[in-house]
Short mmCIF file of C-alpha atoms and ligand atoms in Angstrom, two decimals:
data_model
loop_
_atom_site.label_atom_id
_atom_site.label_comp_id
_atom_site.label_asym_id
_atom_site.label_seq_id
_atom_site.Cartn_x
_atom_site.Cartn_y
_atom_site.Cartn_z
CA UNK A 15 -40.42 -23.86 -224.53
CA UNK A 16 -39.59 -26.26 -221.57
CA UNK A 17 -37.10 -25.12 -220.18
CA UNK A 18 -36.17 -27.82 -217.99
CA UNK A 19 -36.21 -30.64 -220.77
CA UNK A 20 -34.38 -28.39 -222.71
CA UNK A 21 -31.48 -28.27 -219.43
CA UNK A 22 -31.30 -31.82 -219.29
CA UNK A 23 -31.43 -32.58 -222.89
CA UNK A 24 -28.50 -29.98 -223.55
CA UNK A 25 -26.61 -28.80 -220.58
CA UNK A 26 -23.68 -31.00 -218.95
CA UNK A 27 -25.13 -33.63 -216.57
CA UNK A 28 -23.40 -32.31 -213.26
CA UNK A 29 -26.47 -30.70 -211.26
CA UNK A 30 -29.65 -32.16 -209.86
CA UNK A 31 -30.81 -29.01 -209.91
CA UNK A 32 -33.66 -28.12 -207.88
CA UNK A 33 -37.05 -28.07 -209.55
CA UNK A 34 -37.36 -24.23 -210.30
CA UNK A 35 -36.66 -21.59 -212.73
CA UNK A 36 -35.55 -18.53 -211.66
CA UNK A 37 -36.37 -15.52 -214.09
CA UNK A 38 -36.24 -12.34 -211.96
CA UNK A 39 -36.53 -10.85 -208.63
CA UNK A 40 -35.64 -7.93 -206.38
CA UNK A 41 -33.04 -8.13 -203.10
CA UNK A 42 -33.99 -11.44 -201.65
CA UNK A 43 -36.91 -12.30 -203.31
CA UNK A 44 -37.05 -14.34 -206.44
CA UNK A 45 -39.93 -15.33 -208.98
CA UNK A 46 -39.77 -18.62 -210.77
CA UNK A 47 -41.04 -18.85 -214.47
CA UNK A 48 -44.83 -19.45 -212.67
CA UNK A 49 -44.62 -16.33 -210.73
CA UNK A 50 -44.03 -18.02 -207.56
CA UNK A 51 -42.13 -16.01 -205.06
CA UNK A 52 -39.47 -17.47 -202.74
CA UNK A 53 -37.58 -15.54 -199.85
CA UNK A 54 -33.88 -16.26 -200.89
CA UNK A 55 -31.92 -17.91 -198.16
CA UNK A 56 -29.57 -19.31 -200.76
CA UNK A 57 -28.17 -16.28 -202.62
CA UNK A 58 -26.51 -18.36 -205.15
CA UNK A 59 -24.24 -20.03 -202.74
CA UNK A 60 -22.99 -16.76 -200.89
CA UNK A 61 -22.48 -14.53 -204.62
CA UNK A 62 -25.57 -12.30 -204.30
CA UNK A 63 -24.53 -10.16 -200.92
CA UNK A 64 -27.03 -7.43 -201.85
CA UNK A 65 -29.80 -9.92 -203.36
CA UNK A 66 -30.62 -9.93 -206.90
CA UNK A 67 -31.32 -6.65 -208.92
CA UNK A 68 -29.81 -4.75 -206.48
CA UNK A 69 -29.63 -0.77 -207.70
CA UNK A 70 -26.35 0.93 -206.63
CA UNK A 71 -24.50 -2.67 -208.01
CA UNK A 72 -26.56 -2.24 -211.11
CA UNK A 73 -25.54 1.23 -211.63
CA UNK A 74 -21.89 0.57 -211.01
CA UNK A 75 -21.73 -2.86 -213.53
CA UNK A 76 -24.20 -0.80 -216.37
CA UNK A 77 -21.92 2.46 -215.70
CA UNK A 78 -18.34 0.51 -216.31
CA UNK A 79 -20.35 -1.32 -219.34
CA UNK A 80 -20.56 1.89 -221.25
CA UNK A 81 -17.30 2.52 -220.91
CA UNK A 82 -15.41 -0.62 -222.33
CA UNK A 83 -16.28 -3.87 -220.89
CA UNK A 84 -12.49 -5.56 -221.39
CA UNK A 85 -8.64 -4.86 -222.18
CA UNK A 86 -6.59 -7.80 -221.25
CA UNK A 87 -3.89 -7.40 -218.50
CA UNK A 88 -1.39 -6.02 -221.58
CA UNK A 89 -3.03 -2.46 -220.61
CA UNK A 90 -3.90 -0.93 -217.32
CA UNK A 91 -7.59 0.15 -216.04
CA UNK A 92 -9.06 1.85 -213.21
CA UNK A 93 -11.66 -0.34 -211.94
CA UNK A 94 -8.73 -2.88 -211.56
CA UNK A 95 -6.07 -0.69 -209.65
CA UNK A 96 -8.94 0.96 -207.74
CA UNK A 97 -9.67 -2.24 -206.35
CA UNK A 98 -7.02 -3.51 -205.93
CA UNK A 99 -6.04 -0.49 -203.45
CA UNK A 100 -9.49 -1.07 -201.90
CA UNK A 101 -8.63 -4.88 -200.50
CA UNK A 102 -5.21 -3.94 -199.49
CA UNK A 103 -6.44 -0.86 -197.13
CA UNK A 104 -9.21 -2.56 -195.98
CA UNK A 105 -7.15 -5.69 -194.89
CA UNK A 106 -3.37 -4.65 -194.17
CA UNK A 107 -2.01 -7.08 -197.54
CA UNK A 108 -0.21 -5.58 -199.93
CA UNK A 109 -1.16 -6.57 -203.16
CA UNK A 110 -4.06 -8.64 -205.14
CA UNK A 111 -3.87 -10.94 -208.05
CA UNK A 112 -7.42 -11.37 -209.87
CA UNK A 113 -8.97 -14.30 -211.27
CA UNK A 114 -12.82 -15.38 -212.08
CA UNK A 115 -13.45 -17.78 -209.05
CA UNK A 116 -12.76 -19.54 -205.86
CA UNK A 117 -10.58 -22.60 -207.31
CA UNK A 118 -8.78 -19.60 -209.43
CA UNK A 119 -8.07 -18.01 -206.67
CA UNK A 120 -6.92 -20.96 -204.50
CA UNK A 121 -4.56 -22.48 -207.38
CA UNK A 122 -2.72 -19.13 -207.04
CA UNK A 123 -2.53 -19.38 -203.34
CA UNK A 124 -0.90 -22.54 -204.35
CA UNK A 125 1.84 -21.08 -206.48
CA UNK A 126 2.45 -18.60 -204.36
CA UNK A 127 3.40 -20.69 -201.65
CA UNK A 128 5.61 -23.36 -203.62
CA UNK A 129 7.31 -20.66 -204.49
CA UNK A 130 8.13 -18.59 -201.89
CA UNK A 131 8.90 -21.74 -199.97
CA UNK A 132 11.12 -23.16 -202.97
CA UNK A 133 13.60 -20.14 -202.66
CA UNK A 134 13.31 -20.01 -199.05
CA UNK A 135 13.50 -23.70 -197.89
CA UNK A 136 14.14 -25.47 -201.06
CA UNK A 137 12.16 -27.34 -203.79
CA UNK A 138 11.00 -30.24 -201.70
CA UNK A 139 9.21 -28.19 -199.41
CA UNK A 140 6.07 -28.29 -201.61
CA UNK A 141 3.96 -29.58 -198.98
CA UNK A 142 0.31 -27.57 -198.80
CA UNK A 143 -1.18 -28.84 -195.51
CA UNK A 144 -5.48 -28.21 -195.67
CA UNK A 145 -8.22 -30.21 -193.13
CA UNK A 146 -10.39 -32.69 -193.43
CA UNK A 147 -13.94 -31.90 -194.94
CA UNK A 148 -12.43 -28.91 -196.36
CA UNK A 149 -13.66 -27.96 -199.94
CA UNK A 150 -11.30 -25.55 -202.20
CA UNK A 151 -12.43 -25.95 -205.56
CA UNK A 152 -12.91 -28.60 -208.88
CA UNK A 153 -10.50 -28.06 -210.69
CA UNK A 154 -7.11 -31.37 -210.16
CA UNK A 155 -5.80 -28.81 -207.66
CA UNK A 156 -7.66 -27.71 -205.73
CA UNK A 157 -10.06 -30.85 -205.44
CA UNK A 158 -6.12 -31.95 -203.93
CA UNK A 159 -6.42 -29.49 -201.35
CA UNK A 160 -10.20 -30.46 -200.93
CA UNK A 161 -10.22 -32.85 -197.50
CA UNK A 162 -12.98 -34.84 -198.91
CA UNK A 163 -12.51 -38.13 -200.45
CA UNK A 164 -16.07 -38.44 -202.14
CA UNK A 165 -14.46 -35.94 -204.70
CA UNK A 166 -11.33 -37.47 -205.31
CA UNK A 167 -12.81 -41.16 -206.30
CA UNK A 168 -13.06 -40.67 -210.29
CA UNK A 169 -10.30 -38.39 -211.11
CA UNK A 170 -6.81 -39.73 -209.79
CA UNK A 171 -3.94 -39.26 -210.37
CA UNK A 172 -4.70 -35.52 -208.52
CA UNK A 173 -1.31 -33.21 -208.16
CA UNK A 174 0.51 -34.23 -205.21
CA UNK A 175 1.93 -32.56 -202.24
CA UNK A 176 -1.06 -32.00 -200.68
CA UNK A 177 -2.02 -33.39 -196.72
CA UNK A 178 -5.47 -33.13 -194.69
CA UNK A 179 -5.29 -32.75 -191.21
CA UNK A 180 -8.46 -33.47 -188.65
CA UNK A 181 -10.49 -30.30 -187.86
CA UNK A 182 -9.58 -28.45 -184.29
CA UNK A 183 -7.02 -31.19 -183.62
CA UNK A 184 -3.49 -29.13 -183.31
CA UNK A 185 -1.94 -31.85 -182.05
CA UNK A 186 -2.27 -33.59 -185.39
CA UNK A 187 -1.35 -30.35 -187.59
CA UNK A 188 1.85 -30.05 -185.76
CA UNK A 189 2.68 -34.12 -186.38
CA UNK A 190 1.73 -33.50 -190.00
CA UNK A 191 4.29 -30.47 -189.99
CA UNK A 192 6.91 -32.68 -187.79
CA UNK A 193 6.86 -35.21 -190.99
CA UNK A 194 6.69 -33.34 -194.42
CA UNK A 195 8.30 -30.36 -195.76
CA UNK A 196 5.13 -28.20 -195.82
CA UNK A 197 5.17 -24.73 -197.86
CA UNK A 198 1.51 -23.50 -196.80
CA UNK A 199 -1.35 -24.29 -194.40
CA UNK A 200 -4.66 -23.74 -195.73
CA UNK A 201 -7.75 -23.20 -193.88
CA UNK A 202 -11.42 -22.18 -193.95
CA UNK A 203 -12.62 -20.18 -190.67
CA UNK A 204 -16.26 -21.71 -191.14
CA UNK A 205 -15.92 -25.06 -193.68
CA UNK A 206 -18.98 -23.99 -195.45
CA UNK A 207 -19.37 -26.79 -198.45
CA UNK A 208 -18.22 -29.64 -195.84
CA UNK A 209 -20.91 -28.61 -193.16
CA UNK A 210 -20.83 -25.81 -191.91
CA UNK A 211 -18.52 -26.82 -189.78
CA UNK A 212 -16.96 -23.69 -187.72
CA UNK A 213 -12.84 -24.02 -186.52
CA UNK A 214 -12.55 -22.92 -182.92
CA UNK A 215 -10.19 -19.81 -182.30
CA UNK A 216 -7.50 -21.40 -180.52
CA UNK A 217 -7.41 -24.01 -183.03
CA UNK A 218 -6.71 -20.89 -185.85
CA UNK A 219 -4.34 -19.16 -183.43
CA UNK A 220 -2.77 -22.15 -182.95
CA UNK A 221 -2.26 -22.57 -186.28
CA UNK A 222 -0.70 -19.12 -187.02
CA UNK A 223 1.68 -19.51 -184.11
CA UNK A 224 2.89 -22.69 -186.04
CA UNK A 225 2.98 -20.65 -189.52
CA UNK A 226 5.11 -18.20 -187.47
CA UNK A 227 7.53 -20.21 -186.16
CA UNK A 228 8.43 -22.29 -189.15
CA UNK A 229 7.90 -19.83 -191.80
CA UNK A 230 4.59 -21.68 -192.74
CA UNK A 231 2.55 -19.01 -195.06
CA UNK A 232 -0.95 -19.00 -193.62
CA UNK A 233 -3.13 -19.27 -196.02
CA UNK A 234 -7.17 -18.51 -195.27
CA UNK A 235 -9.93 -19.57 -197.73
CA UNK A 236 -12.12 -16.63 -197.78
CA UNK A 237 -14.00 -17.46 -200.96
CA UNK A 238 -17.47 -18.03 -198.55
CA UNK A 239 -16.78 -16.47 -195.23
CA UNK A 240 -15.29 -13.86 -196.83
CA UNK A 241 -17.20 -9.65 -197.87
CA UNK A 242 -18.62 -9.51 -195.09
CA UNK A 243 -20.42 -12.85 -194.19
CA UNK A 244 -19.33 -13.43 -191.29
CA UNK A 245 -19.80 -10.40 -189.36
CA UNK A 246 -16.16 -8.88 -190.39
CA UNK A 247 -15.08 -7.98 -193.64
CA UNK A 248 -12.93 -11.15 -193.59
CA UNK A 249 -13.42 -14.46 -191.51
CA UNK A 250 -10.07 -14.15 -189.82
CA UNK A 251 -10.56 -10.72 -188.35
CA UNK A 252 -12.89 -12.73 -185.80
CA UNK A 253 -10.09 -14.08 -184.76
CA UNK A 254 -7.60 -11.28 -184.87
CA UNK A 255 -5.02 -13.59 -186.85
CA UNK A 256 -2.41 -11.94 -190.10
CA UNK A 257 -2.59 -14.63 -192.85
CA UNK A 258 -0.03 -14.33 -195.52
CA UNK A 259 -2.24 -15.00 -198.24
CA UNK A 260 -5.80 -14.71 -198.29
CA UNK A 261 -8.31 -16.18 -201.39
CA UNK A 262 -11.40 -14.83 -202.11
CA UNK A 263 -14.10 -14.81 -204.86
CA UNK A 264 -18.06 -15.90 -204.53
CA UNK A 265 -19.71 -12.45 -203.05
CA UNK A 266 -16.77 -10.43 -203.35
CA UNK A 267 -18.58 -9.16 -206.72
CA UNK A 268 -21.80 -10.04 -205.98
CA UNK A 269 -22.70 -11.51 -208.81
CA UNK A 270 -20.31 -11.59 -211.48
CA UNK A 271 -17.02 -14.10 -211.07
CA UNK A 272 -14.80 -12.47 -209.78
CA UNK A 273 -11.73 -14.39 -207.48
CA UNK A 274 -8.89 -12.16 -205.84
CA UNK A 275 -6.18 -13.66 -204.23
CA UNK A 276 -4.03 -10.95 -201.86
CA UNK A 277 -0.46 -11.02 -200.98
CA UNK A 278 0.73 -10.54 -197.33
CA UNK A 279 4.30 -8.41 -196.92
CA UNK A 280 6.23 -11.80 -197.07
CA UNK A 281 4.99 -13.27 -200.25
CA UNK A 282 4.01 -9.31 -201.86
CA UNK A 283 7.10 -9.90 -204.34
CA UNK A 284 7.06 -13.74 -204.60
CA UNK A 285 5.01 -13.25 -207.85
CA UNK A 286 7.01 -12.22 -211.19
CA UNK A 287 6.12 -10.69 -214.61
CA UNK A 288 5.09 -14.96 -216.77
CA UNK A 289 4.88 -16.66 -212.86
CA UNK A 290 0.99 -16.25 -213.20
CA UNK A 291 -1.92 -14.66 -215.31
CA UNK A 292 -5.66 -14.47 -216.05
CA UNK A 293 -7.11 -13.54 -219.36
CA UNK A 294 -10.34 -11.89 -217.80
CA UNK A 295 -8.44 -11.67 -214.39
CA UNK A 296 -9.17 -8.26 -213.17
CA UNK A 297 -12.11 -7.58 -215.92
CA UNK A 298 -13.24 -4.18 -215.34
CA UNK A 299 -16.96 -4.90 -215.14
CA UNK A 300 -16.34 -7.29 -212.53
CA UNK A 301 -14.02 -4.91 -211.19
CA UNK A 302 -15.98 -1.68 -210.95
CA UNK A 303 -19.20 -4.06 -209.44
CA UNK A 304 -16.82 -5.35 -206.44
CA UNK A 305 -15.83 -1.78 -206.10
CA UNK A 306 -19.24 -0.65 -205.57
CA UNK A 307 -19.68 -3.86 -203.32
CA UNK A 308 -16.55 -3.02 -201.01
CA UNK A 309 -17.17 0.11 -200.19
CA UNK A 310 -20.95 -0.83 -199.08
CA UNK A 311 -19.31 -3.27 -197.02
CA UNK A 312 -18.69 -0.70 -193.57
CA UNK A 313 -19.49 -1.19 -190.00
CA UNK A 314 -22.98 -0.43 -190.21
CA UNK A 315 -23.74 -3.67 -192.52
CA UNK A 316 -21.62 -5.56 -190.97
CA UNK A 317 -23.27 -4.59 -187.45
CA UNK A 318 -26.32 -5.65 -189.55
CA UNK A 319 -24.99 -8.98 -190.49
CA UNK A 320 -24.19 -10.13 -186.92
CA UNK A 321 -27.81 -8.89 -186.02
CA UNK A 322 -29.24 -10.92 -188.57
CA UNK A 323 -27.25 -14.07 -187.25
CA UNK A 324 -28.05 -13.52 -183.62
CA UNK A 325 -31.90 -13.24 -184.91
CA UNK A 326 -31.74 -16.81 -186.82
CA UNK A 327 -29.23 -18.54 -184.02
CA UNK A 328 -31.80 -17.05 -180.93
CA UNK A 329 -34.41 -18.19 -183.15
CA UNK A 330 -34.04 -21.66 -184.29
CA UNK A 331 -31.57 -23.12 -181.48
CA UNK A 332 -33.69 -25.23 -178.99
CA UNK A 333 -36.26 -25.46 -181.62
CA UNK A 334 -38.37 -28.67 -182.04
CA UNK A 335 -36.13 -30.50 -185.05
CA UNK A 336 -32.70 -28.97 -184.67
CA UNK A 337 -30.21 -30.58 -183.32
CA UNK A 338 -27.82 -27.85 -183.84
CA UNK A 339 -26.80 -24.16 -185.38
CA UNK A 340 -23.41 -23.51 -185.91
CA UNK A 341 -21.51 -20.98 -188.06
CA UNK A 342 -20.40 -17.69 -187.96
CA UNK A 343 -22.14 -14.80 -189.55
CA UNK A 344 -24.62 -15.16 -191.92
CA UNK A 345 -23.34 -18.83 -193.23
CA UNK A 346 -25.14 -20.92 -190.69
CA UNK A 347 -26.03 -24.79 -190.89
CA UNK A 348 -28.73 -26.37 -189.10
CA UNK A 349 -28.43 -29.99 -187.85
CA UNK A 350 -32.43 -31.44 -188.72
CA UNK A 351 -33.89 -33.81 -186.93
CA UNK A 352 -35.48 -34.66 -190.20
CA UNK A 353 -33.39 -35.33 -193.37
CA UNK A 354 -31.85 -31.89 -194.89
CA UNK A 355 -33.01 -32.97 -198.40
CA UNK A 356 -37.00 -32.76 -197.12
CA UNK A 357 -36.72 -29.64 -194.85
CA UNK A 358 -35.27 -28.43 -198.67
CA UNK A 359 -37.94 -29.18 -200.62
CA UNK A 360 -40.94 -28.11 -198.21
CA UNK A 361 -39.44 -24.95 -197.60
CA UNK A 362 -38.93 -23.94 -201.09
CA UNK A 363 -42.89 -25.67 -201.57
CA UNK A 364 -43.92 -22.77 -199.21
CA UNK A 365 -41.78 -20.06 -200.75
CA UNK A 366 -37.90 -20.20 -199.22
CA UNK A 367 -35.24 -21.52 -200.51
CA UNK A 368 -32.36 -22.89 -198.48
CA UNK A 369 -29.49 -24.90 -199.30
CA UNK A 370 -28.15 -28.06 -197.99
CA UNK A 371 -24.35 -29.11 -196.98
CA UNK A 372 -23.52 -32.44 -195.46
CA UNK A 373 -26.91 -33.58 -193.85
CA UNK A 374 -26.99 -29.83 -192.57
CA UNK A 375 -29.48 -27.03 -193.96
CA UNK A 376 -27.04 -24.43 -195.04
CA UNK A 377 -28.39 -20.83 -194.80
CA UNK A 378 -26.60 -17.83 -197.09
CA UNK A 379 -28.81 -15.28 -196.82
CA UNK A 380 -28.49 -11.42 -198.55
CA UNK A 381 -26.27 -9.41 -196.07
CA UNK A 382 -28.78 -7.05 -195.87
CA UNK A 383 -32.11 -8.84 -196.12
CA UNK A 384 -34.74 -7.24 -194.57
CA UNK A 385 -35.87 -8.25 -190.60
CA UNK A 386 -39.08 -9.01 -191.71
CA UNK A 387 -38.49 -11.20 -194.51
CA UNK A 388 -36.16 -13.23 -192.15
CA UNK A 389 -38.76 -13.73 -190.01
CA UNK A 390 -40.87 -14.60 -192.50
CA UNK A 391 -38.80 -17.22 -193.71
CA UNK A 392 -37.72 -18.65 -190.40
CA UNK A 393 -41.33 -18.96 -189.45
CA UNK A 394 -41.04 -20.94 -191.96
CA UNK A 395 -38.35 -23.28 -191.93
CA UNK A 396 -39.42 -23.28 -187.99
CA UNK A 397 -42.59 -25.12 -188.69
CA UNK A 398 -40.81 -27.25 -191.73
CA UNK A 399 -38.10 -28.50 -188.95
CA UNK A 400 -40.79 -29.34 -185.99
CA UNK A 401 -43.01 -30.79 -188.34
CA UNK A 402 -43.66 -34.67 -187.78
CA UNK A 403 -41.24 -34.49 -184.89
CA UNK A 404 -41.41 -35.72 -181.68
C1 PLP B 529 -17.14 -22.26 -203.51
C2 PLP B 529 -15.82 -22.42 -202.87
C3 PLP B 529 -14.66 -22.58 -203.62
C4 PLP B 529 -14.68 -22.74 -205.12
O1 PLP B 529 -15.14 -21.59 -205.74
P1 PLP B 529 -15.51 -21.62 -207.32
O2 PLP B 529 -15.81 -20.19 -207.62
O3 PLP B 529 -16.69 -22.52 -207.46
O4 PLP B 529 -14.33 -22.12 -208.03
C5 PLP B 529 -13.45 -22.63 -202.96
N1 PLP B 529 -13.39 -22.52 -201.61
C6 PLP B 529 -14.49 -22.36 -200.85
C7 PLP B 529 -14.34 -22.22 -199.38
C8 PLP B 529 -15.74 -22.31 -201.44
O5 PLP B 529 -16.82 -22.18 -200.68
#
């Protein structure tokens, strides 16, 4: 069977996927249908944080599976409430509403803040106030909130009330504020999708002052900075800011969708029983994985994490072919010399696979992949970026 006439013939046209089949692996390698192996750089856009086939995460999903795999929110569980507790110690917010992914997870950021701001300010402060190249979700939303106009083009009218302001430019935030009614502020610490593109810490600071002193929420993306990617357990700790809400999904189960969107003190009642709901919101497979995932997630990995990024900044910055390496963590983007789309496809020739994101060669790698694999691959993608350049 051909797999890959089979895709196009019968699946929905909206990836140019890459040519390869995955069918297994182990951490962060994976073997394509020929028995090829790549070194994962990719991790299926920041959702496998312990690679694939990962043991204790197996355990955990296979162990909850036995149990009962589903109950509906009617009826409480422990893999939900468990969690639930987990997020809120580990982050100071008080309490979590689940959903299956990112844009899930962002649309009830959304809600939250029309309505806190609704009974606070009244109903024409509906403003949400996001930043250029920004990227939220798909779904009318959330592309809204998405400060890219490429995905807008085909799919007007989107919901309204939405503004994009220009990236480290406070100046321009604060105008935006002086001239709508805005309810919530939304922000990625590292714009991953747009480019890697990082926001400086006075720009965030800057920001939460603002929030502060109009009774903004602060709202921070976390859905691919977020579990540990960036060195902290959330982007924002870098920067020692208190969002109000916080939206998070990709690796926060890593591997199975799982979105979680948690409630600062302000907005940890703003929610009633009908505002909001989720049929497999909180599913307890999902659940009990992330658990397992969390509490992996302590100093010593995330000491690991910044390790790793020091090791691929020190090692590609200066390099023949890049331009630049910005990011945070382990979600870095490399500005090539050489188009991103042919660095992509030679690397993943000789056995890595990286991702792109604007022009930029995005790199997600496994929070813990090994040192030597790393090196491995950035030998790699070392000699892939000089090559041909002078
Ligand atoms: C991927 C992503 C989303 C959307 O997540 P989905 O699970 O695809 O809906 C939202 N925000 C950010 C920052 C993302 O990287």
């Amino acid at each position: 069977m051909d797999i890959k006439s089979l895709d196009h013939q019968y699946v929905a046209n909206t990836y140019n996927r890459f040519p390869v089949e995955i069918v297994s692996g182990k951490g962060s390698v994976v073997v394509d249908r020929d028995g090829k192996e790549y070194i994962d750089l990719g991790t299926g856009i920041a959702v496998n944080a312990f690679g694939v086939a990962d043991e204790a995460w197996q355990q955990a999903v296979i162990a909850q599976m036995g149990k009962f795999q589903h109950t509906s929110n009617l009826y409480y569980s422990e893999p939900c409430a468990v969690l639930a507790k987990m997020l809120c110690e580990r982050t100071g917010m008080k309490k979590v509403f689940f959903s299956n992914s990112g844009a899930e997870a962002n649309e009830c950021a959304i809600k939250v803040a029309r309505k806190y701001a609704a009974g606070k300010k009244g109903k024409d402060c509906c403003y949400i106030l996001t930043l250029e190249h920004s990227f939220h979700g798909r779904t009318l939303t959330t592309l809204a909130a998405t400060g890219q106009e490429e995905f807008h083009r085909d799919f007007r009218p989107l919901t309204p009330g939405f503004l994009h302001a220009k990236v480290n430019d406070l100046a321009d935030v604060e105008a935006k504020l002086d001239a709508y009614p805005v309810a919530g502020i939304l922000i990625e610490i590292v714009q991953g999708e747009g480019g890697v593109i990082p926001l400086e810490e006075s720009f965030v600071k800057g920001i939460a002052a603002l929030c502060q002193e109009r009774d903004i929420l602060l709202m921070c993306d976390e859905v691919q900075i977020g579990n540990g990617r960036s060195g902290m357990l959330y982007g924002y700790m870098n920067f020692g800011v208190k969002p109000d809400v916080v939206s998070t999904a990709k690796g926060l189960c890593a591997g199975l969708p799982l979105g979680a969107t948690l409630l600062g003190e302000k907005v940890e009642y703003t929610l009633g029983y009908g505002d909001h709901g989720s049929t497999f919101g909180g599913n307890p497979i999902c659940c009990a994985g992330a658990i397992s995932t969390l509490s992996r997630m302590d100093e010593a990995l995330l000491q690991g994490v910044r390790e790793r990024s020091k090791k691929i900044v020190d090692t590609l910055t200066g390099k023949k072919g890049v331009k630049a390496v910005t990011g945070m963590g382990l979600l870095l983007g490399i500005d090539p010399v050489r188009p991103a789309g042919d660095v992509i496809s030679e690397c993943m020739e000789r056995g890595v696979l990286v991702l792109s994101a604007h022009g930029k060669v995005r790199l997600l790698p496994a929070l813990n992949i090994p040192m030597d694999l790393l090196e491995k691959a950035l030998d790699v993608l070392v000699d892939v970026l000089g090559k041909d350049v002078s």
